Amino acid sequence: MILGIAIIITNIPMSTFFQVMVPTNMRGRINSISSVSFNFSIPITYGVVGILADKIGAQEVYAIGTAILFICVVLAFTNKELVKSYIGADEGKKQEQVERNL
């Protein structure tokens, strides 16, 4: 259940990110590739997590998963290019809105 919730929580921002950052003419291709990749990785992840839980214990697997998630979040927030691209995308949206209102 926790993995299912995590998929939902990560899927929405990733979809939004792709829609904002990917040019319109490439959006369908990129969305298809990411969709196939995510859907293919889900059963593999479930299998690996199950095997690891049997071998080293469920609590340890959750601790490892939490550590990986924390590292990913820290890397995302400290990556200047990613932050700059997100801010730039937001500014581009504001500019589009201003141009529409004129």
PDB file of C-alpha atoms in Angstrom:
ATOM      1  CA  MET A   1       0.000   0.000   0.000  1.00  0.00           C
ATOM      2  CA  ILE A   2       2.820   2.401   0.871  1.00  0.00           C
ATOM      3  CA  LEU A   3       4.509   1.737  -2.463  1.00  0.00           C
ATOM      4  CA  GLY A   4       1.229   2.405  -4.265  1.00  0.00           C
ATOM      5  CA  ILE A   5       0.841   5.736  -2.493  1.00  0.00           C
ATOM      6  CA  ALA A   6       4.459   6.602  -3.297  1.00  0.00           C
ATOM      7  CA  ILE A   7       3.816   5.901  -6.973  1.00  0.00           C
ATOM      8  CA  ILE A   8       0.883   8.299  -6.971  1.00  0.00           C
ATOM      9  CA  ILE A   9       2.864  10.960  -5.118  1.00  0.00           C
ATOM     10  CA  THR A  10       5.764  10.758  -7.584  1.00  0.00           C
ATOM     11  CA  ASN A  11       3.716  10.292 -10.742  1.00  0.00           C
ATOM     12  CA  ILE A  12       1.859  13.601 -10.517  1.00  0.00           C
ATOM     13  CA  PRO A  13       4.925  15.880 -10.161  1.00  0.00           C
ATOM     14  CA  MET A  14       6.824  13.928 -12.823  1.00  0.00           C
ATOM     15  CA  SER A  15       3.945  14.253 -15.284  1.00  0.00           C
ATOM     16  CA  THR A  16       3.673  17.958 -14.552  1.00  0.00           C
ATOM     17  CA  PHE A  17       7.431  18.381 -14.944  1.00  0.00           C
ATOM     18  CA  PHE A  18       7.388  16.645 -18.331  1.00  0.00           C
ATOM     19  CA  GLN A  19       4.463  18.753 -19.521  1.00  0.00           C
ATOM     20  CA  VAL A  20       6.211  21.972 -18.515  1.00  0.00           C
ATOM     21  CA  MET A  21       9.743  21.140 -19.659  1.00  0.00           C
ATOM     22  CA  VAL A  22       9.268  19.086 -22.824  1.00  0.00           C
ATOM     23  CA  PRO A  23       8.493  20.868 -26.100  1.00  0.00           C
ATOM     24  CA  THR A  24       4.969  20.281 -27.384  1.00  0.00           C
ATOM     25  CA  ASN A  25       6.073  18.382 -30.488  1.00  0.00           C
ATOM     26  CA  MET A  26       8.061  15.869 -28.359  1.00  0.00           C
ATOM     27  CA  ARG A  27       5.642  15.541 -25.441  1.00  0.00           C
ATOM     28  CA  GLY A  28       3.839  12.425 -26.718  1.00  0.00           C
ATOM     29  CA  ARG A  29       7.062  10.523 -27.332  1.00  0.00           C
ATOM     30  CA  ILE A  30       8.592  11.456 -23.993  1.00  0.00           C
ATOM     31  CA  ASN A  31       5.349  10.663 -22.165  1.00  0.00           C
ATOM     32  CA  SER A  32       5.196   7.250 -23.848  1.00  0.00           C
ATOM     33  CA  ILE A  33       8.793   6.410 -22.952  1.00  0.00           C
ATOM     34  CA  SER A  34       8.374   7.502 -19.333  1.00  0.00           C
ATOM     35  CA  SER A  35       5.064   5.661 -19.034  1.00  0.00           C
ATOM     36  CA  VAL A  36       6.517   2.407 -20.326  1.00  0.00           C
ATOM     37  CA  SER A  37       9.574   2.803 -18.097  1.00  0.00           C
ATOM     38  CA  PHE A  38       7.534   3.472 -14.963  1.00  0.00           C
ATOM     39  CA  ASN A  39       5.028   0.696 -15.642  1.00  0.00           C
ATOM     40  CA  PHE A  40       7.827  -1.772 -16.402  1.00  0.00           C
ATOM     41  CA  SER A  41       9.734  -0.841 -13.240  1.00  0.00           C
ATOM     42  CA  ILE A  42       6.802  -1.334 -10.849  1.00  0.00           C
ATOM     43  CA  PRO A  43       6.672  -5.167 -10.866  1.00  0.00           C
ATOM     44  CA  ILE A  44      10.473  -5.345 -10.852  1.00  0.00           C
ATOM     45  CA  THR A  45      10.577  -3.053  -7.818  1.00  0.00           C
ATOM     46  CA  TYR A  46       7.927  -5.107  -6.015  1.00  0.00           C
ATOM     47  CA  GLY A  47       9.922  -8.261  -6.673  1.00  0.00           C
ATOM     48  CA  VAL A  48      13.223  -6.785  -5.506  1.00  0.00           C
ATOM     49  CA  VAL A  49      11.647  -5.270  -2.394  1.00  0.00           C
ATOM     50  CA  GLY A  50      10.023  -8.614  -1.555  1.00  0.00           C
ATOM     51  CA  ILE A  51      13.281 -10.519  -1.952  1.00  0.00           C
ATOM     52  CA  LEU A  52      15.188  -7.943   0.099  1.00  0.00           C
ATOM     53  CA  ALA A  53      12.533  -8.000   2.813  1.00  0.00           C
ATOM     54  CA  ASP A  54      12.899 -11.793   3.045  1.00  0.00           C
ATOM     55  CA  LYS A  55      16.697 -11.600   3.148  1.00  0.00           C
ATOM     56  CA  ILE A  56      17.378  -8.603   5.405  1.00  0.00           C
ATOM     57  CA  GLY A  57      14.009  -7.742   6.950  1.00  0.00           C
ATOM     58  CA  ALA A  58      11.165  -5.379   6.165  1.00  0.00           C
ATOM     59  CA  GLN A  59      12.291  -2.622   8.546  1.00  0.00           C
ATOM     60  CA  GLU A  60      15.712  -2.490   6.963  1.00  0.00           C
ATOM     61  CA  VAL A  61      14.196  -2.306   3.484  1.00  0.00           C
ATOM     62  CA  TYR A  62      11.985   0.611   4.553  1.00  0.00           C
ATOM     63  CA  ALA A  63      15.022   2.322   6.090  1.00  0.00           C
ATOM     64  CA  ILE A  64      16.980   1.881   2.855  1.00  0.00           C
ATOM     65  CA  GLY A  65      14.039   3.166   0.831  1.00  0.00           C
ATOM     66  CA  THR A  66      13.685   6.185   3.104  1.00  0.00           C
ATOM     67  CA  ALA A  67      17.395   6.936   2.808  1.00  0.00           C
ATOM     68  CA  ILE A  68      17.258   6.701  -0.992  1.00  0.00           C
ATOM     69  CA  LEU A  69      14.210   8.963  -1.091  1.00  0.00           C
ATOM     70  CA  PHE A  70      15.907  11.501   1.186  1.00  0.00           C
ATOM     71  CA  ILE A  71      19.050  11.498  -0.974  1.00  0.00           C
ATOM     72  CA  CYS A  72      16.961  12.016  -4.126  1.00  0.00           C
ATOM     73  CA  VAL A  73      15.067  14.931  -2.584  1.00  0.00           C
ATOM     74  CA  VAL A  74      18.297  16.576  -1.399  1.00  0.00           C
ATOM     75  CA  LEU A  75      19.894  16.115  -4.820  1.00  0.00           C
ATOM     76  CA  ALA A  76      16.830  17.543  -6.548  1.00  0.00           C
ATOM     77  CA  PHE A  77      16.766  20.655  -4.368  1.00  0.00           C
ATOM     78  CA  THR A  78      20.524  21.223  -4.599  1.00  0.00           C
ATOM     79  CA  ASN A  79      20.766  20.709  -8.366  1.00  0.00           C
ATOM     80  CA  LYS A  80      21.062  24.280  -9.638  1.00  0.00           C
ATOM     81  CA  GLU A  81      20.190  23.362 -13.226  1.00  0.00           C
ATOM     82  CA  LEU A  82      16.995  21.596 -12.185  1.00  0.00           C
ATOM     83  CA  VAL A  83      15.920  24.443  -9.914  1.00  0.00           C
ATOM     84  CA  LYS A  84      16.785  27.011 -12.587  1.00  0.00           C
ATOM     85  CA  SER A  85      14.837  25.112 -15.245  1.00  0.00           C
ATOM     86  CA  TYR A  86      11.804  24.879 -12.962  1.00  0.00           C
ATOM     87  CA  ILE A  87      11.952  28.596 -12.166  1.00  0.00           C
ATOM     88  CA  GLY A  88      12.478  29.378 -15.855  1.00  0.00           C
ATOM     89  CA  ALA A  89       9.472  27.261 -16.798  1.00  0.00           C
ATOM     90  CA  ASP A  90       7.377  29.093 -14.242  1.00  0.00           C
ATOM     91  CA  GLU A  91       8.517  32.459 -15.622  1.00  0.00           C
ATOM     92  CA  GLY A  92       7.716  31.288 -19.156  1.00  0.00           C
ATOM     93  CA  LYS A  93       4.162  30.417 -18.085  1.00  0.00           C
ATOM     94  CA  LYS A  94       3.756  33.860 -16.518  1.00  0.00           C
ATOM     95  CA  GLN A  95       4.990  35.497 -19.723  1.00  0.00           C
ATOM     96  CA  GLU A  96       2.522  33.453 -21.797  1.00  0.00           C
ATOM     97  CA  GLN A  97      -0.325  34.567 -19.545  1.00  0.00           C
ATOM     98  CA  VAL A  98       0.719  38.226 -19.883  1.00  0.00           C
ATOM     99  CA  GLU A  99       0.875  37.900 -23.670  1.00  0.00           C
ATOM    100  CA  ARG A 100      -2.593  36.296 -23.777  1.00  0.00           C
ATOM    101  CA  ASN A 101      -4.076  39.130 -21.736  1.00  0.00           C
ATOM    102  CA  LEU A 102      -2.675  41.737 -24.159  1.00  0.00           C
TER     103      LEU A 102
END
